[in-house]
Coordinates of C-alpha atoms in Angstrom, one line a residue:
M1 CA 0.0 0.0 0.0
A2 CA 1.3 3.4 -0.8
A3 CA 2.4 5.9 1.7
A4 CA -0.3 7.9 3.4
N5 CA 0.9 11.2 1.9
S6 CA 0.4 10.0 -1.7
H7 CA -3.1 8.8 -1.5
Q8 CA -5.7 7.3 0.8
P9 CA -5.3 3.5 1.3
I10 CA -8.0 1.3 0.0
L11 CA -10.3 -1.0 2.0
V12 CA -9.0 -4.5 2.3
L13 CA -10.5 -7.3 4.4
F14 CA -7.8 -10.0 4.3
T15 CA -4.1 -9.5 4.6
T16 CA -1.3 -11.7 5.7
F17 CA 2.3 -11.3 5.1
V18 CA 4.7 -13.9 6.3
V19 CA 8.4 -12.9 6.0
A20 CA 10.2 -16.3 6.2
A21 CA 13.0 -16.9 8.7
A22 CA 14.4 -19.7 11.0
I23 CA 16.8 -20.9 13.7
V24 CA 19.7 -23.4 13.3
L25 CA 22.4 -24.6 15.6
A26 CA 25.2 -24.7 13.1
P27 CA 27.8 -21.9 13.3
T28 CA 26.5 -19.9 10.3
T29 CA 24.9 -16.6 9.7
C30 CA 21.5 -16.7 8.2
T31 CA 19.0 -13.8 8.0
A32 CA 15.5 -13.4 6.5
Q33 CA 16.0 -9.8 5.8
L34 CA 16.1 -9.1 2.0
T35 CA 17.6 -5.8 1.3
R36 CA 17.6 -3.5 -1.8
D37 CA 21.4 -3.1 -1.7
F38 CA 22.3 -6.8 -1.3
Y39 CA 24.7 -6.7 -4.3
Q40 CA 26.2 -3.3 -3.5
Q41 CA 29.6 -4.8 -2.6
S42 CA 29.6 -8.1 -4.6
C43 CA 28.3 -6.7 -7.9
P44 CA 27.3 -3.0 -7.7
N45 CA 26.2 -2.9 -11.4
A46 CA 23.9 -6.0 -11.2
L47 CA 20.6 -4.1 -11.5
Q48 CA 21.9 -2.1 -14.5
I49 CA 22.9 -5.3 -16.2
I50 CA 19.6 -7.0 -15.7
R51 CA 17.7 -3.9 -16.9
S52 CA 19.8 -3.6 -20.0
V53 CA 19.1 -7.2 -21.1
V54 CA 15.4 -6.9 -20.3
N55 CA 15.2 -3.7 -22.3
E56 CA 16.8 -5.3 -25.3
A57 CA 14.5 -8.3 -25.0
I58 CA 11.3 -6.2 -24.9
N59 CA 12.6 -4.1 -27.8
R60 CA 12.8 -7.3 -29.8
E61 CA 9.4 -8.5 -28.7
T62 CA 7.1 -6.3 -26.5
R63 CA 5.2 -9.3 -25.2
M64 CA 8.4 -10.5 -23.4
G65 CA 7.7 -8.0 -20.6
A66 CA 4.5 -9.8 -19.7
S67 CA 6.3 -13.1 -19.9
L68 CA 9.0 -12.0 -17.5
L69 CA 6.4 -10.6 -15.1
R70 CA 4.5 -13.9 -15.2
L71 CA 7.7 -16.0 -14.6
H72 CA 8.2 -14.2 -11.3
F73 CA 4.6 -14.7 -10.3
H74 CA 4.5 -18.4 -11.1
D75 CA 7.8 -18.9 -9.4
C76 CA 6.7 -17.3 -6.1
F77 CA 3.4 -19.1 -5.9
V78 CA 5.1 -22.5 -5.9
N79 CA 7.1 -23.0 -2.6
G80 CA 8.3 -19.4 -2.6
C81 CA 10.4 -17.1 -4.7
D82 CA 13.3 -19.5 -5.2
G83 CA 13.8 -19.7 -9.0
S84 CA 12.5 -23.3 -9.0
I85 CA 10.4 -22.6 -12.1
L86 CA 13.6 -22.2 -14.1
L87 CA 14.8 -25.8 -13.4
D88 CA 14.7 -28.3 -16.2
D89 CA 13.7 -31.9 -15.4
T90 CA 16.4 -34.2 -14.1
A91 CA 16.6 -37.9 -13.3
N92 CA 15.8 -37.0 -9.7
F93 CA 12.7 -34.7 -10.2
T94 CA 10.2 -33.5 -12.7
G95 CA 10.2 -29.7 -12.6
E96 CA 7.4 -27.1 -12.8
K97 CA 7.7 -26.2 -16.5
T98 CA 5.2 -28.9 -17.6
A99 CA 2.6 -28.1 -14.9
F100 CA -0.9 -27.3 -16.3
A101 CA -0.6 -23.6 -15.6
N102 CA 2.9 -23.4 -17.2
L103 CA 2.9 -25.8 -20.2
N104 CA 2.8 -23.8 -23.5
S105 CA 2.4 -20.7 -21.4
V106 CA 5.4 -19.5 -19.4
R107 CA 8.2 -18.3 -21.5
G108 CA 11.3 -16.1 -21.3
F109 CA 13.7 -18.7 -20.2
D110 CA 16.2 -17.7 -22.9
V111 CA 16.2 -14.1 -21.6
I112 CA 16.9 -15.3 -18.1
D113 CA 19.8 -17.4 -19.4
E114 CA 21.1 -14.3 -21.2
I115 CA 20.9 -12.2 -18.1
K116 CA 22.6 -14.8 -16.0
A117 CA 25.4 -15.3 -18.4
T118 CA 26.0 -11.5 -18.6
L119 CA 26.0 -11.2 -14.8
N120 CA 28.4 -14.1 -14.4
T121 CA 30.8 -12.3 -16.8
Y122 CA 30.6 -8.8 -15.4
C123 CA 30.3 -9.8 -11.7
N124 CA 33.4 -11.9 -12.0
G125 CA 31.6 -15.1 -10.9
N126 CA 28.4 -16.7 -9.7
V127 CA 27.1 -13.9 -7.5
V128 CA 23.5 -13.0 -8.4
S129 CA 20.8 -15.6 -7.8
C130 CA 18.3 -16.7 -10.5
A131 CA 15.4 -15.9 -8.0
D132 CA 16.6 -12.3 -7.7
I133 CA 17.0 -12.1 -11.5
L134 CA 13.3 -13.0 -11.8
A135 CA 12.3 -10.4 -9.3
V136 CA 14.3 -7.6 -10.9
A137 CA 13.3 -8.5 -14.4
A138 CA 9.6 -8.4 -13.5
R139 CA 10.0 -4.9 -12.0
D140 CA 11.9 -3.6 -15.0
S141 CA 9.3 -5.0 -17.4
V142 CA 6.6 -3.1 -15.6
E143 CA 8.6 0.1 -15.8
I144 CA 9.6 -0.3 -19.4
L145 CA 6.0 -0.9 -20.5
G146 CA 4.6 2.2 -18.8
G147 CA 4.8 1.8 -15.1
P148 CA 6.3 4.7 -13.1
S149 CA 10.1 5.1 -13.3
Y150 CA 11.5 2.4 -11.0
S151 CA 8.0 1.8 -9.8
Y152 CA 9.2 -0.1 -6.7
E153 CA 12.4 -1.0 -5.1
V154 CA 13.1 -4.7 -5.3
Q155 CA 14.3 -6.4 -2.2
L156 CA 17.2 -8.7 -2.9
G157 CA 19.1 -11.6 -1.3
R158 CA 17.1 -14.7 -2.3
R159 CA 18.9 -17.9 -3.0
D160 CA 18.0 -20.6 -5.5
A161 CA 16.2 -23.8 -4.9
T162 CA 18.0 -27.1 -5.6
T163 CA 14.8 -29.0 -6.6
A164 CA 11.4 -28.4 -8.1
V165 CA 8.1 -30.3 -7.6
L166 CA 5.6 -30.6 -10.5
D167 CA 2.7 -31.5 -8.2
D168 CA 3.2 -28.4 -6.1
A169 CA 3.0 -26.3 -9.2
N170 CA -0.3 -28.0 -10.2
R171 CA -1.7 -27.4 -6.8
N172 CA -0.6 -23.8 -6.1
L173 CA -1.0 -21.8 -9.3
P174 CA -4.5 -20.2 -9.8
A175 CA -6.3 -21.2 -13.0
P176 CA -8.1 -18.9 -15.4
T177 CA -11.3 -20.9 -14.6
F178 CA -11.2 -20.2 -10.9
D179 CA -14.1 -18.5 -9.2
F180 CA -13.7 -15.7 -6.7
S181 CA -13.6 -17.9 -3.5
Q182 CA -10.9 -20.1 -5.1
L183 CA -8.8 -17.1 -6.1
L184 CA -9.0 -15.5 -2.7
S185 CA -8.3 -18.8 -0.9
I186 CA -5.1 -19.5 -2.9
F187 CA -3.9 -15.9 -2.5
Q188 CA -4.5 -16.1 1.3
S189 CA -2.6 -19.5 1.4
H190 CA 0.4 -17.5 0.2
G191 CA 0.0 -14.8 2.8
L192 CA -1.7 -12.4 0.4
G193 CA -5.0 -10.6 0.8
L194 CA -7.9 -9.3 -1.2
Q195 CA -6.1 -6.1 -2.3
D196 CA -3.1 -8.2 -3.4
L197 CA -5.4 -10.4 -5.5
I198 CA -6.9 -7.3 -7.2
L199 CA -3.5 -5.6 -7.8
L200 CA -1.5 -8.6 -9.0
S201 CA -4.3 -9.6 -11.3
G202 CA -3.9 -6.1 -12.7
G203 CA -0.6 -7.4 -14.2
H204 CA -2.9 -8.8 -16.9
T205 CA -2.9 -5.3 -18.3
I206 CA 0.0 -6.6 -20.4
G207 CA 0.3 -9.8 -22.4
L208 CA -1.6 -12.3 -24.5
A209 CA -3.5 -15.4 -23.7
R210 CA -4.1 -18.7 -25.6
C211 CA -7.6 -19.7 -26.7
T212 CA -7.7 -22.7 -24.4
T213 CA -7.5 -20.4 -21.4
F214 CA -10.7 -18.4 -22.2
R215 CA -12.7 -20.6 -24.6
D216 CA -15.1 -21.8 -21.9
R217 CA -15.8 -18.2 -20.8
I218 CA -16.7 -16.8 -24.2
Y219 CA -19.1 -19.7 -25.0
N220 CA -20.6 -20.4 -21.6
D221 CA -20.3 -17.4 -19.2
T222 CA -23.2 -15.1 -18.7
N223 CA -21.3 -12.3 -17.0
I224 CA -19.7 -11.2 -20.3
D225 CA -20.5 -8.5 -22.8
P226 CA -22.2 -10.4 -25.8
E227 CA -20.4 -8.4 -28.5
F228 CA -17.0 -8.9 -26.7
A229 CA -17.7 -12.7 -26.6
A230 CA -18.7 -12.8 -30.2
S231 CA -15.6 -10.9 -31.3
L232 CA -13.4 -13.4 -29.5
R233 CA -15.1 -16.5 -31.0
E234 CA -13.8 -15.5 -34.4
G235 CA -10.3 -16.4 -33.4
C236 CA -11.2 -19.0 -30.8
P237 CA -13.6 -21.6 -32.3
V238 CA -15.3 -24.3 -30.3
N239 CA -12.9 -26.8 -31.8
G240 CA -9.4 -26.1 -32.9
G241 CA -7.2 -23.0 -32.7
D242 CA -6.0 -23.8 -29.2
N243 CA -2.8 -21.9 -29.6
N244 CA -4.4 -18.8 -31.1
T245 CA -3.8 -15.8 -28.9
T246 CA -5.6 -12.6 -28.0
P247 CA -4.7 -9.5 -25.9
I248 CA -5.8 -9.7 -22.3
D249 CA -6.9 -6.1 -22.5
S250 CA -7.0 -3.7 -25.5
T251 CA -3.7 -2.0 -24.7
T252 CA -1.7 -5.2 -24.2
T253 CA 1.8 -3.6 -24.4
Q254 CA 1.0 -0.7 -22.1
F255 CA 1.0 -1.0 -18.3
D256 CA -2.1 0.9 -17.5
T257 CA -5.6 0.6 -15.9
V258 CA -7.5 -0.6 -19.1
Y259 CA -7.6 -4.1 -17.6
F260 CA -9.8 -2.8 -14.7
K261 CA -11.9 -0.7 -17.0
S262 CA -12.5 -3.8 -19.1
L263 CA -13.9 -5.6 -16.0
L264 CA -16.3 -2.8 -15.4
Q265 CA -17.7 -3.4 -18.9
K266 CA -17.8 -7.2 -18.5
K267 CA -14.9 -7.6 -20.9
G268 CA -12.5 -9.6 -18.7
L269 CA -10.8 -12.2 -20.9
F270 CA -10.6 -14.9 -18.2
H271 CA -13.4 -16.2 -16.1
S272 CA -11.2 -15.6 -13.1
D273 CA -10.7 -12.0 -14.1
Q274 CA -14.3 -11.2 -14.3
E275 CA -14.9 -12.8 -11.0
L276 CA -13.2 -9.8 -9.4
F277 CA -16.0 -7.6 -10.6
K278 CA -19.6 -8.8 -10.5
S279 CA -21.5 -5.6 -9.9
D280 CA -22.6 -6.8 -6.4
G281 CA -21.2 -3.9 -4.4
S282 CA -18.5 -6.2 -2.8
D283 CA -15.2 -5.0 -1.5
S284 CA -13.6 -6.6 -4.6
D285 CA -15.9 -4.5 -6.8
N286 CA -14.9 -1.4 -4.9
L287 CA -11.2 -2.0 -5.4
V288 CA -11.6 -2.7 -9.1
Q289 CA -13.6 0.5 -9.5
H290 CA -11.0 2.5 -7.6
Y291 CA -8.1 1.3 -9.6
A292 CA -9.9 1.7 -12.9
N293 CA -10.2 5.4 -12.1
S294 CA -6.9 5.9 -10.2
P295 CA -3.9 4.9 -12.4
E296 CA -1.3 6.4 -10.1
D297 CA -2.7 4.6 -7.1
F298 CA -2.6 1.3 -9.1
K299 CA 1.0 1.7 -10.1
V300 CA 2.1 2.5 -6.6
D301 CA 0.0 -0.1 -4.9
F302 CA 0.9 -2.7 -7.5
G303 CA 4.6 -2.2 -6.5
A304 CA 3.7 -2.7 -2.8
S305 CA 2.0 -6.0 -3.6
M306 CA 4.9 -7.1 -5.8
I307 CA 7.3 -6.6 -3.0
K308 CA 4.9 -8.5 -0.7
M309 CA 4.7 -11.4 -3.2
G310 CA 8.5 -11.3 -3.6
N311 CA 8.9 -12.1 0.0
I312 CA 6.9 -15.4 -0.1
N313 CA 9.2 -17.9 1.6
P314 CA 12.6 -16.7 0.1
L315 CA 15.5 -18.9 0.6
T316 CA 18.3 -17.0 2.4
G317 CA 21.5 -17.5 4.3
Y318 CA 23.0 -20.8 3.2
A319 CA 19.7 -22.4 2.4
A320 CA 20.2 -23.2 -1.2
T321 CA 22.5 -23.0 -4.2
I322 CA 25.4 -20.6 -4.5
V323 CA 26.6 -22.2 -1.3
L324 CA 30.4 -22.5 -0.8
V325 CA 30.3 -24.1 2.7
P326 CA 28.6 -27.4 3.7
T327 CA 25.9 -25.9 6.1
T328 CA 22.2 -26.2 6.3
C329 CA 20.2 -23.1 7.2
T330 CA 16.8 -21.8 6.2
A331 CA 15.3 -18.5 7.0
Q332 CA 11.8 -19.8 7.6
L333 CA 9.9 -19.5 10.9
T334 CA 7.7 -22.6 11.1
S335 CA 4.7 -23.7 13.2
D336 CA 6.4 -26.9 14.2
F337 CA 9.9 -25.6 15.0
Y338 CA 10.0 -27.3 18.4
K339 CA 8.5 -30.6 17.3
Q340 CA 11.8 -32.5 17.8
S341 CA 13.5 -30.4 20.6
C342 CA 10.5 -29.9 22.8
P343 CA 7.2 -31.2 21.4
Q344 CA 5.2 -30.2 24.4
A345 CA 6.4 -26.5 24.4
L346 CA 3.1 -25.0 23.2
Q347 CA 1.1 -26.9 25.8
I348 CA 3.5 -25.8 28.6
I349 CA 3.2 -22.1 27.6
R350 CA -0.6 -22.3 27.3
S351 CA -0.9 -23.9 30.7
V352 CA 1.0 -21.2 32.5
V353 CA -0.8 -18.4 30.6
K354 CA -4.2 -19.9 31.5
Q355 CA -3.2 -20.1 35.2
A356 CA -2.1 -16.5 35.1
I357 CA -5.3 -15.3 33.4
N358 CA -7.4 -17.3 35.9
R359 CA -5.6 -15.4 38.7
E360 CA -6.1 -12.0 37.0
A361 CA -8.0 -11.7 33.7
R362 CA -6.2 -8.4 32.9
M363 CA -3.0 -10.5 32.4
G364 CA -4.1 -11.6 29.0
A365 CA -4.1 -8.0 27.7
S366 CA -0.7 -7.5 29.4
L367 CA 0.9 -10.5 27.6
L368 CA -0.6 -9.4 24.3
R369 CA 0.8 -5.9 24.8
L370 CA 4.3 -7.3 25.7
H371 CA 4.5 -9.0 22.3
F372 CA 3.3 -5.8 20.4
H373 CA 5.8 -3.6 22.3
D374 CA 8.6 -6.1 21.7
C375 CA 8.1 -6.4 17.9
F376 CA 7.8 -2.6 17.3
V377 CA 11.3 -2.0 18.7
N378 CA 13.9 -3.5 16.5
G379 CA 11.8 -6.6 15.8
C380 CA 10.4 -9.5 17.7
D381 CA 13.5 -10.4 19.6
G382 CA 12.5 -10.4 23.3
S383 CA 14.5 -7.3 23.9
I384 CA 11.6 -5.8 26.0
L385 CA 12.2 -8.4 28.7
L386 CA 15.9 -7.4 29.3
D387 CA 16.7 -5.6 32.6
D388 CA 19.1 -2.7 32.5
T389 CA 22.8 -3.5 32.8
D390 CA 26.0 -1.6 33.0
S391 CA 26.3 -1.8 29.3
F392 CA 22.8 -0.6 28.3
T393 CA 19.6 0.9 29.5
G394 CA 16.7 -1.3 28.3
E395 CA 13.2 -0.7 27.1
K396 CA 11.3 -1.1 30.3
T397 CA 11.6 2.6 31.3
A398 CA 10.7 4.0 27.9
G399 CA 7.8 6.5 28.0
P400 CA 5.2 4.1 26.5
N401 CA 6.4 1.2 28.8
L402 CA 7.0 2.8 32.2
N403 CA 4.3 1.9 34.6
S404 CA 2.4 0.3 31.7
V405 CA 3.9 -3.0 30.4
R406 CA 3.7 -5.9 32.8
G407 CA 3.6 -9.7 32.9
F408 CA 7.3 -10.2 33.2
D409 CA 6.8 -12.6 36.2
V410 CA 4.5 -14.7 34.0
V411 CA 7.1 -14.9 31.3
D412 CA 9.6 -15.9 33.9
D413 CA 7.3 -18.7 35.0
I414 CA 6.8 -19.9 31.5
K415 CA 10.6 -19.9 30.8
A416 CA 11.3 -21.8 34.0
A417 CA 8.7 -24.4 33.2
L418 CA 10.1 -24.8 29.6
N419 CA 13.7 -25.1 30.8
R420 CA 12.6 -27.8 33.2
D421 CA 10.3 -29.9 31.0
C422 CA 12.3 -29.4 27.8
H423 CA 15.4 -30.6 29.7
G424 CA 17.4 -27.5 28.8
N425 CA 17.4 -24.1 27.3
V426 CA 15.5 -24.7 24.1
V427 CA 12.6 -22.2 23.6
S428 CA 13.5 -18.5 23.0
C429 CA 11.9 -15.7 25.0
A430 CA 10.8 -14.1 21.8
D431 CA 8.9 -17.1 20.9
I432 CA 7.4 -17.3 24.4
L433 CA 6.0 -13.8 23.9
A434 CA 4.5 -14.7 20.5
V435 CA 2.7 -17.8 21.8
A436 CA 1.6 -16.3 25.1
A437 CA 0.0 -13.4 23.1
R438 CA -1.9 -15.9 20.9
D439 CA -3.0 -18.0 23.8
S440 CA -4.2 -14.9 25.7
V441 CA -6.5 -14.0 22.8
E442 CA -8.0 -17.4 22.7
I443 CA -8.5 -17.8 26.4
L444 CA -10.3 -14.4 26.5
G445 CA -12.8 -15.2 23.8
G446 CA -10.9 -15.4 20.5
P447 CA -11.6 -18.5 18.4
S448 CA -10.0 -21.8 19.5
Y449 CA -6.3 -21.6 18.6
S450 CA -7.2 -18.4 16.6
Y451 CA -4.0 -18.4 14.5
E452 CA -1.0 -20.6 14.1
V453 CA 2.1 -19.0 15.6
L454 CA 5.3 -19.2 13.5
L455 CA 8.3 -20.1 15.6
G456 CA 12.1 -20.1 15.5
R457 CA 13.0 -16.6 16.7
R458 CA 16.1 -16.0 18.7
D459 CA 16.7 -13.5 21.5
A460 CA 18.4 -10.1 21.3
T461 CA 21.6 -9.6 23.4
T462 CA 20.9 -5.9 23.9
A463 CA 18.1 -3.4 24.2
V464 CA 18.0 0.3 23.3
L465 CA 15.9 2.7 25.4
N466 CA 15.9 5.5 22.7
D467 CA 14.6 3.0 20.1
A468 CA 11.6 2.2 22.3
N469 CA 10.8 5.9 22.8
R470 CA 11.0 6.5 19.0
N471 CA 9.2 3.4 17.7
L472 CA 6.2 2.8 19.9
P473 CA 3.0 4.6 19.0
A474 CA 1.6 6.9 21.7
P475 CA -2.1 7.2 22.8
F476 CA -2.2 10.8 21.7
F477 CA -1.1 10.1 18.1
A478 CA -3.0 11.5 15.2
F479 CA -4.1 9.1 12.4
S480 CA -1.2 10.1 10.1
Q481 CA 1.3 9.4 12.9
L482 CA -0.3 6.0 13.6
L483 CA -0.3 5.0 9.9
S484 CA 3.3 6.2 9.5
S485 CA 4.4 4.3 12.5
F486 CA 2.8 1.1 11.3
Q487 CA 4.1 1.5 7.7
S488 CA 7.6 1.9 9.0
H489 CA 7.3 -1.6 10.4
G490 CA 6.0 -3.1 7.1
L491 CA 2.4 -3.0 8.3
D492 CA -0.6 -1.2 6.6
L493 CA -3.9 0.4 7.3
Q494 CA -5.7 -2.9 7.8
D495 CA -3.0 -4.0 10.3
L496 CA -3.4 -0.7 12.1
I497 CA -7.1 -1.2 12.5
L498 CA -6.9 -4.9 13.5
L499 CA -4.0 -4.6 15.9
S500 CA -5.6 -1.6 17.5
G501 CA -8.5 -3.9 18.0
G502 CA -6.4 -5.7 20.6
H503 CA -7.6 -2.9 22.9
T504 CA -10.8 -4.9 23.2
I505 CA -9.1 -6.3 26.3
G506 CA -7.3 -4.5 29.1
L507 CA -7.2 -1.4 31.2
A508 CA -5.5 2.0 30.8
R509 CA -4.1 4.5 33.2
C510 CA -5.6 8.0 33.6
T511 CA -2.4 9.6 32.3
T512 CA -3.0 8.0 28.9
F513 CA -6.5 9.4 28.3
R514 CA -6.7 12.5 30.5
A515 CA -6.1 14.9 27.6
R516 CA -8.8 13.2 25.5
I517 CA -11.6 13.4 28.0
Y518 CA -11.0 17.0 28.9
N519 CA -9.9 18.5 25.5
D520 CA -11.1 16.4 22.6
T521 CA -14.3 17.3 20.7
N522 CA -14.7 13.9 18.8
I523 CA -16.0 12.3 22.0
D524 CA -19.4 11.5 23.4
P525 CA -20.0 14.1 26.2
A526 CA -21.6 11.6 28.6
F527 CA -18.8 9.2 28.1
A528 CA -16.2 11.9 28.8
A529 CA -18.0 13.0 31.9
S530 CA -18.2 9.5 33.3
L531 CA -14.4 9.1 32.9
Q532 CA -13.6 12.4 34.4
K533 CA -15.0 11.1 37.8
G534 CA -12.2 8.6 38.0
C535 CA -9.6 10.7 36.2
P536 CA -9.5 14.2 37.6
A537 CA -7.7 17.1 35.8
N538 CA -5.0 16.8 38.5
G539 CA -4.0 13.7 40.4
G540 CA -5.2 10.1 40.1
D541 CA -2.6 9.3 37.4
D542 CA -2.6 5.6 38.2
N543 CA -6.3 5.2 38.3
T544 CA -7.4 2.8 35.6
A545 CA -10.4 2.5 33.3
P546 CA -11.5 -0.3 30.9
I547 CA -10.5 0.3 27.3
D548 CA -13.9 -0.9 26.3
S549 CA -16.9 -2.0 28.3
T550 CA -16.2 -5.8 28.0
T551 CA -12.5 -5.5 29.0
A552 CA -12.0 -9.2 29.8
H553 CA -13.5 -10.5 26.6
F554 CA -12.0 -10.5 23.2
D555 CA -14.8 -9.2 21.0
T556 CA -15.8 -6.3 18.7
V557 CA -17.1 -3.9 21.4
Y558 CA -14.0 -1.8 20.9
F559 CA -15.0 -1.0 17.3
K560 CA -18.6 -0.4 18.3
S561 CA -17.3 2.1 20.9
L562 CA -15.5 4.0 18.2
L563 CA -18.7 4.3 16.2
Q564 CA -20.3 5.9 19.2
K565 CA -17.3 8.3 19.8
K566 CA -16.4 6.3 22.9
G567 CA -12.8 5.4 22.1
L568 CA -10.8 5.7 25.3
F569 CA -7.6 6.9 23.7
H570 CA -7.3 9.9 21.3
S571 CA -5.4 7.5 19.0
D572 CA -8.2 5.0 19.0
Q573 CA -10.9 7.5 18.0
E574 CA -8.6 8.8 15.2
L575 CA -9.4 5.5 13.4
F576 CA -13.1 6.5 13.1
K577 CA -14.0 10.1 12.4
S578 CA -17.2 9.7 10.4
D579 CA -15.5 11.1 7.3
G580 CA -16.2 8.1 5.1
S581 CA -12.5 7.2 4.9
D582 CA -11.1 3.7 4.4
S583 CA -10.3 3.6 8.0
D584 CA -13.9 4.4 8.9
N585 CA -15.0 1.6 6.5
L586 CA -12.8 -1.0 8.2
V587 CA -13.9 0.0 11.7
Q588 CA -17.5 -0.3 10.6
H589 CA -16.9 -3.7 9.0
Y590 CA -15.2 -5.2 12.0
A591 CA -17.8 -3.7 14.4
N592 CA -20.4 -5.8 12.6
S593 CA -18.3 -8.8 11.6
P594 CA -16.9 -10.5 14.7
Q595 CA -15.7 -13.6 12.9
D596 CA -13.9 -11.6 10.3
F597 CA -12.2 -9.6 13.0
K598 CA -11.0 -12.7 14.9
V599 CA -9.6 -14.3 11.7
D600 CA -8.1 -11.2 10.3
F601 CA -6.6 -10.2 13.7
G602 CA -4.7 -13.5 13.6
A603 CA -3.4 -12.8 10.2
S604 CA -2.1 -9.4 11.3
M605 CA -0.6 -10.9 14.4
V606 CA 1.4 -13.4 12.3
K607 CA 2.5 -10.5 10.1
M608 CA 3.6 -8.4 13.1
G609 CA 5.3 -11.5 14.6
N610 CA 7.6 -11.6 11.6
I611 CA 9.1 -8.1 12.0
K612 CA 12.8 -8.6 11.8
P613 CA 13.2 -11.9 13.7
L614 CA 16.7 -12.9 14.7
T615 CA 17.5 -16.3 13.2
G616 CA 20.4 -18.6 12.5
S617 CA 23.3 -17.8 14.8
D618 CA 22.1 -14.3 15.4
G619 CA 21.3 -13.5 19.0
E620 CA 20.9 -16.3 21.5
I621 CA 18.4 -18.5 23.4
R622 CA 18.4 -16.8 26.8
L623 CA 18.4 -19.0 29.8
N624 CA 16.8 -16.2 31.8
C625 CA 14.6 -13.8 29.8
R626 CA 15.6 -10.9 31.9
K627 CA 19.3 -11.0 31.1
I628 CA 21.7 -12.1 28.4
N629 CA 23.6 -15.4 28.8

C-alpha cells in the first residue's frame, strides 16, 4: 500500500504477510532480511545489467515484458520465490515447466539465461541468484511498459532452490477458470489478501492469452459482454485454434488501468478476471472501480503487492545454491519448530498463561501488549524483557512502557517451566511472547487456537531505550502518525485497525487518556463526563479505566465504541472520524463482523510477529529472559 501522503489507502478485508526466517544450531549466519542493496559490494552494477538485457528483449518482442512478469509470479506461488520454475527436469525430479498452468504458457527462459550469463561475466563469478533475477526482471518489465520510473524497489538476497516439484505447481497456481472464492483462498494461502489479489491480477494489463484459457468463458459465461464474446469467438472456435492468442486487454503492451476498465464493462478475458467484478457492491468491486479510475494509485500499490509477493518464503543465508560451505540453514519461521526439541512446548506455555489469566483476567491483555511492544522496537526479539545492565539501558523505562507494560513474572514462570520440562534451554523468550499473546487472545474469547504462531525466533543480546521511545505509537497520536508508524514496520492500514482492536481487552491509566476526556471534541460528552469522575484534571494518574466495556472479553465492542465516539484513547478515536475514509469503513466492517475480526486479527498478528526476527546464529536463546547469557 502506498504511503499515506500519496493517496488514501483502500479498503481490504484480508491481509497476511509472512516474512520467512528460522533458527539453526550450526555456526553460520542466516537472516531473513532481504535488502535493496544486497549486491552493493559483490556486484554493484547488477541491476543495470539486468535492466539492459530486459530492455533489449522487450525491444525485440514487446510481449516479453508480460512473460517475465509472469515467470516471477509463477515462481513465487510454488514453494516461494526461489527460482525453481527455471529448473529443467532431471533424473531426480520433474520440474514445474510442464505443470498445467505453465505448459505452453510460461516463457522467457532464454532471456533469463542471457541475463545470468551477462551477470556471471561482469560480476566476475556466480554472484546473483536466479530468483533475484526474476524479481528484478519483473519490476523492469513493468517500468519499461509504462509503469512509473523504478516503480518499486526490489528487495534482494534470495537464493536458488535445488529442486522443483511438479505436483506443487499444479496445486498452487491459480487457474483462469477459478471462481472468486478459489482465487482468494489461494492468495491467502500464500500470505496475500484481497487487495493483493486485485492488484496482482492487474498485471494482466500486459500480455496475450491462448484460446484454451478463455474458450469456456466466451461460450458459456453469462457475466460477459455479448459483443465482446462474439468478437473473440472468431479467433477461438469451439474446436481447434487452441494456440491462437488474443490480448488480455485492449492496450496489451502498455502497463495501465485498461484491464480494470474492461472488467467494469464485463470484458474480462478470463473467467477468473471477471470474478473480481460482478456488480454486487462487494469489496472486490470497490477495489476494481477504484483502480480503474486511479492509475497512479494502481501503479504505486501494485509495486507494494509485488514486494509482498516477492517475500513469499525466500531462501536466504545458506539455504540453497550458491553455497560455498557445507551448512544447512533456512530463513523460515515454522509452526512446528520445536517438534523435535520440545514437542510439548506450546502446551506448557498455554498452561502457564491460562493459570495467570485465571488469577487475573487483565494479564491476557498485558501479555498481548508485551508482544506488540517487543516487535515494534527492532523486531520480535524479546528485547523488551531485558533488565538494565552496566552496558545498556533497556526498554522497560521507555515512555510508553514505564508503569504500563507488565507480565514479566508470568514470562519468567513460562521460561522456568520450559527449561525444566524441555530438559534444557530450548525455547526462546521471543517465541514465548508470540505464543503467550496468541493464547491470551484465545482464552479471553478469541476462536479456539485463533491463529498458528510461527516459531524459530532467537533472543536479542541488547536493548535500546531510545529506540523504544522512538518506535512505539503513543495514545495521543493522530491518524497520520499512527499509519506512518505502522508502515515503518511493514504494516498497513488494515493491520493498524486490526492490531488496535487488541484494545478490546485490558485497562488503561488515567495519564494515557486525560487529555482526550478534557480536551477532545470527537468524544461522546456523557462518556467523557463518566471518565472524568475517576480521572480528575489533577491527580489520580494511576487510576485505571477499561479500554472498552467488556474489557476481559476478546470481541468487537472496541470497534462499536469508536462508532459511538467512545474510544478511550485519542489514537483509538482517530481510526473512526465519520468522514467516510477507508479507516472508517474498516472499523464499521469489524464492528459488525466479529468472525472476520478474529480471523483477520490473527493474520495481522502473524504479520507483526515476523518483523525482523533474529535467526540462524544471530542473537541467542536466553536461559533467563531478563538477562543475556
